[in-house]
PDB file of C-alpha atoms in Angstrom:
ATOM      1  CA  UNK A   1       0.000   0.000   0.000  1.00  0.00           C
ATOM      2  CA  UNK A   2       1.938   3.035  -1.157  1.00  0.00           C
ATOM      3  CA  UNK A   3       0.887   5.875   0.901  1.00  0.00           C
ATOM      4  CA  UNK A   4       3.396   8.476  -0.891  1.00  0.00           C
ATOM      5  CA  UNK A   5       2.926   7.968  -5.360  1.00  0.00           C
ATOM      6  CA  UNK A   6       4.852   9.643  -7.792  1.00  0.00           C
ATOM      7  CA  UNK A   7       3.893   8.346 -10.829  1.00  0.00           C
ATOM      8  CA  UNK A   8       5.929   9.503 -13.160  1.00  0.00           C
ATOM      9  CA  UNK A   9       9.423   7.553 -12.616  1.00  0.00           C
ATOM     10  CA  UNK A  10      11.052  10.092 -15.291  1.00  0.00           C
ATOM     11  CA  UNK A  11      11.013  13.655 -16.400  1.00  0.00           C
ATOM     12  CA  UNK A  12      13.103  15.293 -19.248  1.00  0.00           C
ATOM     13  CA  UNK A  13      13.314  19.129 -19.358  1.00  0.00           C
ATOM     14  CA  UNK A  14      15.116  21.487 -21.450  1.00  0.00           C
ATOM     15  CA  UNK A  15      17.385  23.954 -19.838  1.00  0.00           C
ATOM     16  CA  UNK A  16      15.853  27.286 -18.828  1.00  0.00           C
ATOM     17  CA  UNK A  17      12.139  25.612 -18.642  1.00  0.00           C
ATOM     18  CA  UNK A  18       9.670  25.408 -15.401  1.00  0.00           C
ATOM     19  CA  UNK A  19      10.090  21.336 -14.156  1.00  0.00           C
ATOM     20  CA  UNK A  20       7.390  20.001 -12.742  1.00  0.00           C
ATOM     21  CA  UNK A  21       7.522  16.962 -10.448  1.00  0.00           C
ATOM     22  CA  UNK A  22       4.200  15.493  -8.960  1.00  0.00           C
ATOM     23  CA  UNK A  23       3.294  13.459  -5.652  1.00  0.00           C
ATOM     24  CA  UNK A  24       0.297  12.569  -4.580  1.00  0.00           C
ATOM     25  CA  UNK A  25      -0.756  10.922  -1.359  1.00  0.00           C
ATOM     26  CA  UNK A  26      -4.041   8.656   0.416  1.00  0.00           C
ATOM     27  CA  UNK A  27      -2.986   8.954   4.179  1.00  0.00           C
ATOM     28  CA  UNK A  28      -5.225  12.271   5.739  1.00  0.00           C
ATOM     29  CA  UNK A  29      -2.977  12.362   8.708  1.00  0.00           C
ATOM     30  CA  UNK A  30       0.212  13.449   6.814  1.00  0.00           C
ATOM     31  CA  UNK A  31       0.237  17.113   7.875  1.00  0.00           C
ATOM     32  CA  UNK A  32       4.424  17.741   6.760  1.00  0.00           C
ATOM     33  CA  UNK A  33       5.235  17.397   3.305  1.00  0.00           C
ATOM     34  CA  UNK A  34       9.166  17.675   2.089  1.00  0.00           C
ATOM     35  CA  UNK A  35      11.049  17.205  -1.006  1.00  0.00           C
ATOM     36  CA  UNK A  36      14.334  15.897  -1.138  1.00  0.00           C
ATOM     37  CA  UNK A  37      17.019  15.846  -3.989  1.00  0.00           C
ATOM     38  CA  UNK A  38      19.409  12.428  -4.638  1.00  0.00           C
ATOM     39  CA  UNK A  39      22.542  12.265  -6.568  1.00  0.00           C
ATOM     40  CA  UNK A  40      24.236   8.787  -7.779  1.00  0.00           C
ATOM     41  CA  UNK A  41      25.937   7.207  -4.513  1.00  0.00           C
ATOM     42  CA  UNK A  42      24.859   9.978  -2.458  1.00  0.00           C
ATOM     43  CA  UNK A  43      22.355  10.422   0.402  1.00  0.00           C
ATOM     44  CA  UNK A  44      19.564  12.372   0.030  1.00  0.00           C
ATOM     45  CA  UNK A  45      19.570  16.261   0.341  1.00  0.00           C
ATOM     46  CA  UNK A  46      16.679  18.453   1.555  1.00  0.00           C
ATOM     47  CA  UNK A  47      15.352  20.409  -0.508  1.00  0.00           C
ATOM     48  CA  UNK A  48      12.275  22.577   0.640  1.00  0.00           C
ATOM     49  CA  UNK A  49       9.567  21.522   3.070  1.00  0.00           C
ATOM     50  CA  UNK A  50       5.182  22.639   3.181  1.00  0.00           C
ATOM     51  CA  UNK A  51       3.127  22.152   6.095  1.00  0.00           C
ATOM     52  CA  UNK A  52      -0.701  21.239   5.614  1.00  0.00           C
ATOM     53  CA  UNK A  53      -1.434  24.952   6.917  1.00  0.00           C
ATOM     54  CA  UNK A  54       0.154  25.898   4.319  1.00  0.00           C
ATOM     55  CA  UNK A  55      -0.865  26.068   0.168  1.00  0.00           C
ATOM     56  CA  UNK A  56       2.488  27.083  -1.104  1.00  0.00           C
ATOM     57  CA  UNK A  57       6.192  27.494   0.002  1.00  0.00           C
ATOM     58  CA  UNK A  58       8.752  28.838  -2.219  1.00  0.00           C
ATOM     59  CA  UNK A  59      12.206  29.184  -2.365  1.00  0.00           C
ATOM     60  CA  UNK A  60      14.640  30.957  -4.448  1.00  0.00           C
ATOM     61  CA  UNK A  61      13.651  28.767  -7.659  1.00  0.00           C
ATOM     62  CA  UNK A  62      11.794  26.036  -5.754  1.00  0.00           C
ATOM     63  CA  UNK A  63       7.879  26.618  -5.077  1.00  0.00           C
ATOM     64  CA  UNK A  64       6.401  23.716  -3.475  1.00  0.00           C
ATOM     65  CA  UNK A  65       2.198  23.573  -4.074  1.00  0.00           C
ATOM     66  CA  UNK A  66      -0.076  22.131  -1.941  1.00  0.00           C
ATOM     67  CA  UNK A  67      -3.814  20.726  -2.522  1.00  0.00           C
ATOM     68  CA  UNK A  68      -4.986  19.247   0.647  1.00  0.00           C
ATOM     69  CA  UNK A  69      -8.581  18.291  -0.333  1.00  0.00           C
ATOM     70  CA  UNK A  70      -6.689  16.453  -3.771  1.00  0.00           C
ATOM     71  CA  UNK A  71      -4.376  15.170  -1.675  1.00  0.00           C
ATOM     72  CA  UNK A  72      -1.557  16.273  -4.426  1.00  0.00           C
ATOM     73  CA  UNK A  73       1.408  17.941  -4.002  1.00  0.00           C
ATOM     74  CA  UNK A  74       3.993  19.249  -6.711  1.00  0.00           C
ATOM     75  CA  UNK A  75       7.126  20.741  -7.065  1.00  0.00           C
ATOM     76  CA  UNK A  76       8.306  23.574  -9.496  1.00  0.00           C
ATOM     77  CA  UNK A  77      11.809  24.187 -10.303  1.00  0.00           C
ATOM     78  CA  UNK A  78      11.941  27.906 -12.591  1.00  0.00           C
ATOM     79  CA  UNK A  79      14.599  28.012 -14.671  1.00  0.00           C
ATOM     80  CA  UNK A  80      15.645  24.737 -14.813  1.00  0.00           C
ATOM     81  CA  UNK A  81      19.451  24.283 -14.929  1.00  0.00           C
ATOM     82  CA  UNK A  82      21.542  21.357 -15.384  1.00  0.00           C
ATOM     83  CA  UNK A  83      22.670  20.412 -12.039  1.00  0.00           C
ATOM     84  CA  UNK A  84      18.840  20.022 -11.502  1.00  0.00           C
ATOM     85  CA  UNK A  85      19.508  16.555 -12.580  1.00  0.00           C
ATOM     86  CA  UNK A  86      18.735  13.935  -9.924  1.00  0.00           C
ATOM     87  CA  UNK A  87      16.277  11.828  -8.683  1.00  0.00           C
ATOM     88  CA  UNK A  88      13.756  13.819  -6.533  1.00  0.00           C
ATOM     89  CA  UNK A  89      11.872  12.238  -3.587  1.00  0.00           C
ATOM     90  CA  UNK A  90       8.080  13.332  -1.995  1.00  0.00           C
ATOM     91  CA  UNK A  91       7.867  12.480   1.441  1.00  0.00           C
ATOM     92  CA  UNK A  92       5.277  12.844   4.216  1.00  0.00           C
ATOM     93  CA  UNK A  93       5.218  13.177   8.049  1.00  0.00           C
ATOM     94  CA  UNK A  94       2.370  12.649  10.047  1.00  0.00           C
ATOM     95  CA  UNK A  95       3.369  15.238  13.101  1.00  0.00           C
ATOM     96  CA  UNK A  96       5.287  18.222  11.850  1.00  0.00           C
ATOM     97  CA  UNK A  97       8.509  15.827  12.229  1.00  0.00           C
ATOM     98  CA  UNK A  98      11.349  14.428  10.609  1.00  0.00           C
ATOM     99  CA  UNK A  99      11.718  11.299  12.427  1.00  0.00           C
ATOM    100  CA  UNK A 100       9.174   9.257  10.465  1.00  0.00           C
ATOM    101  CA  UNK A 101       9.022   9.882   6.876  1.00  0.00           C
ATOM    102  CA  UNK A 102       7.150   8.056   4.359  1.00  0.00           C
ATOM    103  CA  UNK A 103       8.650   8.899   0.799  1.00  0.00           C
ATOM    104  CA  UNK A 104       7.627   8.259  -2.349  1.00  0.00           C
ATOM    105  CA  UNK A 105       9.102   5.909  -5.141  1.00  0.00           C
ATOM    106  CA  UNK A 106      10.842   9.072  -6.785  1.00  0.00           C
ATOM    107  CA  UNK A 107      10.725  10.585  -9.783  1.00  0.00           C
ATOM    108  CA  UNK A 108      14.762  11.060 -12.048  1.00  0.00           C
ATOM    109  CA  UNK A 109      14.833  14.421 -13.692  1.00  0.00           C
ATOM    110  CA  UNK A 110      16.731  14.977 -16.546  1.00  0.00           C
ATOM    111  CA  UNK A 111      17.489  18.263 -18.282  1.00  0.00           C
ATOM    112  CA  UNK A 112      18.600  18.528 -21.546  1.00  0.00           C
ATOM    113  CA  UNK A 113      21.136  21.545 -22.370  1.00  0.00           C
TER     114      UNK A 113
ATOM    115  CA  UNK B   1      31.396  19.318   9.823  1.00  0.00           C
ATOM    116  CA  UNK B   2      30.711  16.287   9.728  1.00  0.00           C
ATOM    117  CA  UNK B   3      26.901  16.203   9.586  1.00  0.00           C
ATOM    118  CA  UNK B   4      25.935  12.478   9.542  1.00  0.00           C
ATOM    119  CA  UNK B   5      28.094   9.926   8.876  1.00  0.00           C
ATOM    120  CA  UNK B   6      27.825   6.126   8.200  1.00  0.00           C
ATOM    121  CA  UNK B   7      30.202   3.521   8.630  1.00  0.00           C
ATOM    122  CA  UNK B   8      31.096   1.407   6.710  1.00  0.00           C
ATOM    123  CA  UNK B   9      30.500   2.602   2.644  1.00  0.00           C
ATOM    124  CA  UNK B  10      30.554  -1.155   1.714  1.00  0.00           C
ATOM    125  CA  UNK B  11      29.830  -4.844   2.732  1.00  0.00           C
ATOM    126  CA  UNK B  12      29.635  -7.971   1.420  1.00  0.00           C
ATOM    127  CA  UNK B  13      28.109 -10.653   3.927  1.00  0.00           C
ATOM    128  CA  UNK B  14      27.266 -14.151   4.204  1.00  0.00           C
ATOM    129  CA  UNK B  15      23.650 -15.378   4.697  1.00  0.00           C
ATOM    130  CA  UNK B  16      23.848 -15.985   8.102  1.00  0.00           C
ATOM    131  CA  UNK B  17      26.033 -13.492   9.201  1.00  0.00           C
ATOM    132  CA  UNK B  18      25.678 -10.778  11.720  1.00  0.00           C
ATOM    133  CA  UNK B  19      27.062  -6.986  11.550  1.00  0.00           C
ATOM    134  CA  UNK B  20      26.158  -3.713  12.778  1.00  0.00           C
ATOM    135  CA  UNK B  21      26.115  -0.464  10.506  1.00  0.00           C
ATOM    136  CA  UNK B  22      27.404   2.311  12.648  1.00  0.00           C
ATOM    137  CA  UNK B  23      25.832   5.766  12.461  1.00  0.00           C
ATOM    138  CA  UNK B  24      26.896   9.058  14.472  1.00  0.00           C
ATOM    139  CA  UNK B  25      25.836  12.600  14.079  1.00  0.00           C
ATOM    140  CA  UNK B  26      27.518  16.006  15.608  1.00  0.00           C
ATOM    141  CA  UNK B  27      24.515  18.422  15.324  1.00  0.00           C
ATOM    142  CA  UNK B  28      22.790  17.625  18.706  1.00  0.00           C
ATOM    143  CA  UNK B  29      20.055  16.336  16.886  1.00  0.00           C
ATOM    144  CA  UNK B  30      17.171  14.466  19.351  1.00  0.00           C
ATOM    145  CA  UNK B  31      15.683  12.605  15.949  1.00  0.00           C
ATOM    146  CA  UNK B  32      17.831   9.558  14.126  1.00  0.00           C
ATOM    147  CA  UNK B  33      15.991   6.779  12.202  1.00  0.00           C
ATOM    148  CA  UNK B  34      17.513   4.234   9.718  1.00  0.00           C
ATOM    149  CA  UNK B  35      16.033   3.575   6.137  1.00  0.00           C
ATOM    150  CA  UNK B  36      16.552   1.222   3.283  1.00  0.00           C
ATOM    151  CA  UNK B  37      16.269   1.576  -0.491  1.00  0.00           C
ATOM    152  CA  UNK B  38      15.600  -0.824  -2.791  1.00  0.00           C
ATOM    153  CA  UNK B  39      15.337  -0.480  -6.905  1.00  0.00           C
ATOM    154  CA  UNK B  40      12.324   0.996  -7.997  1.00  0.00           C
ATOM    155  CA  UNK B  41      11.161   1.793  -4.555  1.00  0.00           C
ATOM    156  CA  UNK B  42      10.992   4.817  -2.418  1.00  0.00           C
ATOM    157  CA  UNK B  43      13.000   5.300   0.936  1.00  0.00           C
ATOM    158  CA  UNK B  44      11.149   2.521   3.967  1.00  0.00           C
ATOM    159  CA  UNK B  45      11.802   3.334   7.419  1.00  0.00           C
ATOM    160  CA  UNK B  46      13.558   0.595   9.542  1.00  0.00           C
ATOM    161  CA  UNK B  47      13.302   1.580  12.793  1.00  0.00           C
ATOM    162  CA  UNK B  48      13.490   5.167  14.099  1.00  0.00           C
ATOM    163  CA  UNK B  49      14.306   7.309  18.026  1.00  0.00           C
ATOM    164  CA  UNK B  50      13.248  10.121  19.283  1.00  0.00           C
ATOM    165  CA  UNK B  51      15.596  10.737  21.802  1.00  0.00           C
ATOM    166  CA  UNK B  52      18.669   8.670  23.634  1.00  0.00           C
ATOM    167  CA  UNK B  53      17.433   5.269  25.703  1.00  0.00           C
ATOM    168  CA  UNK B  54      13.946   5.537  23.573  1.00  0.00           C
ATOM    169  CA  UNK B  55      13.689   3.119  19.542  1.00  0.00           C
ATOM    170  CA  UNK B  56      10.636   2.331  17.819  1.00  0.00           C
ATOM    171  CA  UNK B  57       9.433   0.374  15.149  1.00  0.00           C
ATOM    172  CA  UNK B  58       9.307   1.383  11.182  1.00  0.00           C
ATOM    173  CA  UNK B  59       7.593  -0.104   8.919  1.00  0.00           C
ATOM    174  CA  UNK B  60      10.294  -2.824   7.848  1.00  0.00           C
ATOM    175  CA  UNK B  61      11.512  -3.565  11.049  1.00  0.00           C
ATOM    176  CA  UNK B  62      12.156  -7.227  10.922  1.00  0.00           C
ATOM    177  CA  UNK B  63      15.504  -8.873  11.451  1.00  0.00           C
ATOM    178  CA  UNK B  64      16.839  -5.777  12.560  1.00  0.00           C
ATOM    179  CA  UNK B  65      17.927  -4.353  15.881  1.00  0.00           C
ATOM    180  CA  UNK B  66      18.380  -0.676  17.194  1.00  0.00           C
ATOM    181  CA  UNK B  67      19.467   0.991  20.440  1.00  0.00           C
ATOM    182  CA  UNK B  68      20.054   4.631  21.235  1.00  0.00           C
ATOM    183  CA  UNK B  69      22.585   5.101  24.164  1.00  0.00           C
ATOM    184  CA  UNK B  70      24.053   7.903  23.511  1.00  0.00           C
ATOM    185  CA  UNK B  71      22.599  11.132  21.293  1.00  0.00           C
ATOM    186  CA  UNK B  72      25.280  11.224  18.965  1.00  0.00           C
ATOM    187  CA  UNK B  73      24.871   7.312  18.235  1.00  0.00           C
ATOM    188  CA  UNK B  74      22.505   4.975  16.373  1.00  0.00           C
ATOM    189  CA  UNK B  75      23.928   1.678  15.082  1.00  0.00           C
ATOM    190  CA  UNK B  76      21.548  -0.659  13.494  1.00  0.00           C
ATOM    191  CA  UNK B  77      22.626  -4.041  13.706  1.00  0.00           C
ATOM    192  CA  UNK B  78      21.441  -7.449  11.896  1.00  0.00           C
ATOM    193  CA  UNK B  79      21.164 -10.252  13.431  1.00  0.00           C
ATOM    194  CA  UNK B  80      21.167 -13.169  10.791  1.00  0.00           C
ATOM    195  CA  UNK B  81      21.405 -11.675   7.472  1.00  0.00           C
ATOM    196  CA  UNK B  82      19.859 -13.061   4.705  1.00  0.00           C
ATOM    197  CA  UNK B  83      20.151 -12.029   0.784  1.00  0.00           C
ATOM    198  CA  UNK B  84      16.361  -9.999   1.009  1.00  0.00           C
ATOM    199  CA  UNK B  85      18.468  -7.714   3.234  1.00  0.00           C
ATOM    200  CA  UNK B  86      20.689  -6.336   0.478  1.00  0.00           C
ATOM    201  CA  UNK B  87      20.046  -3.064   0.185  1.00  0.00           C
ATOM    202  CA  UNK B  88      21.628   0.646   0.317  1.00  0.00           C
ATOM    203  CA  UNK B  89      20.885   1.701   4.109  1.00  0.00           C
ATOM    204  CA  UNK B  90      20.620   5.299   5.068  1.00  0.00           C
ATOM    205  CA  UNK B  91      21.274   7.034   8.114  1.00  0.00           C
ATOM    206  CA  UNK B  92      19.094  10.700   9.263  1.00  0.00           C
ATOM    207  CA  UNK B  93      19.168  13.244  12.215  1.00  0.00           C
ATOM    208  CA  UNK B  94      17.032  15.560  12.672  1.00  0.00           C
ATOM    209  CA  UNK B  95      15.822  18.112  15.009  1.00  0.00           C
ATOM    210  CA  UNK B  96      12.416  18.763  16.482  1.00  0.00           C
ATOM    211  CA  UNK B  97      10.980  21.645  14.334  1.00  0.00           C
ATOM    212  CA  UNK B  98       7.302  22.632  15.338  1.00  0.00           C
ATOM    213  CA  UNK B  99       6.371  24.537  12.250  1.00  0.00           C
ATOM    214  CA  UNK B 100       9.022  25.293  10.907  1.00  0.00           C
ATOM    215  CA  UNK B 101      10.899  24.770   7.894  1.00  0.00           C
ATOM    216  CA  UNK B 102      12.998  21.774   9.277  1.00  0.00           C
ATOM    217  CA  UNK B 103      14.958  18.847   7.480  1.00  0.00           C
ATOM    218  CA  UNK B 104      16.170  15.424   8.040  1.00  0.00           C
ATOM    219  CA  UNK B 105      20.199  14.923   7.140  1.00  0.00           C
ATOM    220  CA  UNK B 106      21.150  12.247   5.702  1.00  0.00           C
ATOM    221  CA  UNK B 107      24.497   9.960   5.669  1.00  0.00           C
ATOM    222  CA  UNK B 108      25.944   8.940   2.419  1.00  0.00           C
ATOM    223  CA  UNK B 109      24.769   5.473   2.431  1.00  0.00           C
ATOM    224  CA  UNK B 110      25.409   1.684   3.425  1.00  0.00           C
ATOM    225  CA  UNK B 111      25.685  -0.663   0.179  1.00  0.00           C
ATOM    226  CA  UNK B 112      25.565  -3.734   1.803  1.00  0.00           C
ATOM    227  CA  UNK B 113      25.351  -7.373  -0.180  1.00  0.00           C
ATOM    228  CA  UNK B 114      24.092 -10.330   1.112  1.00  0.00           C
ATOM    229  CA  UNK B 115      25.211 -13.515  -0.409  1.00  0.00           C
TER     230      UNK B 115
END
């Protein structure tokens, strides 16, 4: 039972375009929602964070959108530059915490110069 | 600084075997938890503390073991490995945020290979 989906395992984007990466969620009691970045033989890196009080949360060229009663979530990167390239991982929290995260199968963005 | 980090990059094990994956962080954080990642999945918690002296299960718990002595410390330890255990392990800290805009840090990884 996958409680975090993103369903699209790949993304290509040409440089200087908006990416879009989409998560969507089924559990009602996630109230923390993050996204985190991966390189190749790497750990995962934080990358910007919504709570469910919120609808968006931006960050230099990172918005993060939220749609509580979809229970969707997405991610826009604006321009997109090549070091953009990486997997990206949705996770949820159910307590405004870090300690239990739920993530999502990730989605590998590619853009194209 | 250090951040989080993991110990050791690589294993190779026997079925059968057991080992502990070592994990220490220098930020003070009161959060560590331990996932795994397998191909074509999504991070899975293994088992995760809140503070030192207190562990709790994730949701892949099985045939591993935790403890939390210290703060700084949070090994994770195997007890009979078998090959559905290879896997790339990860290590986070993190602190208690509230509202905030908070993270979890992650180590660089465990490859470990069961065989």
């Amino acid at each position: 039972d996958q409680q975090v989906k993103q369903n699209s395992p790949s993304l290509s984007v040409q440089e200087g375009r908006i990416s879009i990466l989409n998560c969507d969620y089924t559990n009602s009691m996630f109230d923390y929602f993050l996204w985190y970045k991966k390189y190749p033989a790497e750990g995962p890196t934080f990358l910007i964070s919504i709570s469910s009080i919120k609808d968006k949360n931006e960050d230099g060229r990172f918005t993060v959108f939220l749609n509580k009663s979809a229970k969707h979530l997405s991610l826009h990167i604006v321009p997109s530059q090549p070091g953009d390239s990486a997997v990206y991982f949705c996770a949820a929290s159910p307590n405004f915490g870090n300690e239990k995260l739920t993530f999502g199968t990730g989605t590998r963005l590619t853009i194209i110069p | 600084n250090a951040g989080v980090t993991q110990t050791p990059k690589f294993q190779v094990l026997k079925t059968g075997q057991s080992m502990t994956l070592q994990c220490a962080q220098d930020m003070n954080h009161e959060y560590m938890s331990w996932y795994r990642q397998d191909p074509g999945m999504g991070l899975r918690l293994i088992h995760y503390s809140v503070g030192a002296g207190i562990t709790d299960q994730g949701e892949v718990p099985n045939g591993y073991n935790v403890s939390r002595s210290t703060t700084e410390d949070f090994p994770l330890r195997l007890l009979s490995a078998a090959p559905s255990q290879t896997s790339v392990y990860f290590c986070a800290s993190s602190s208690f945020s509230g509202l905030n805009n908070a993270e979890a840090f992650f180590g660089q990884g465990t490859r470990l290979t069961v065989v």
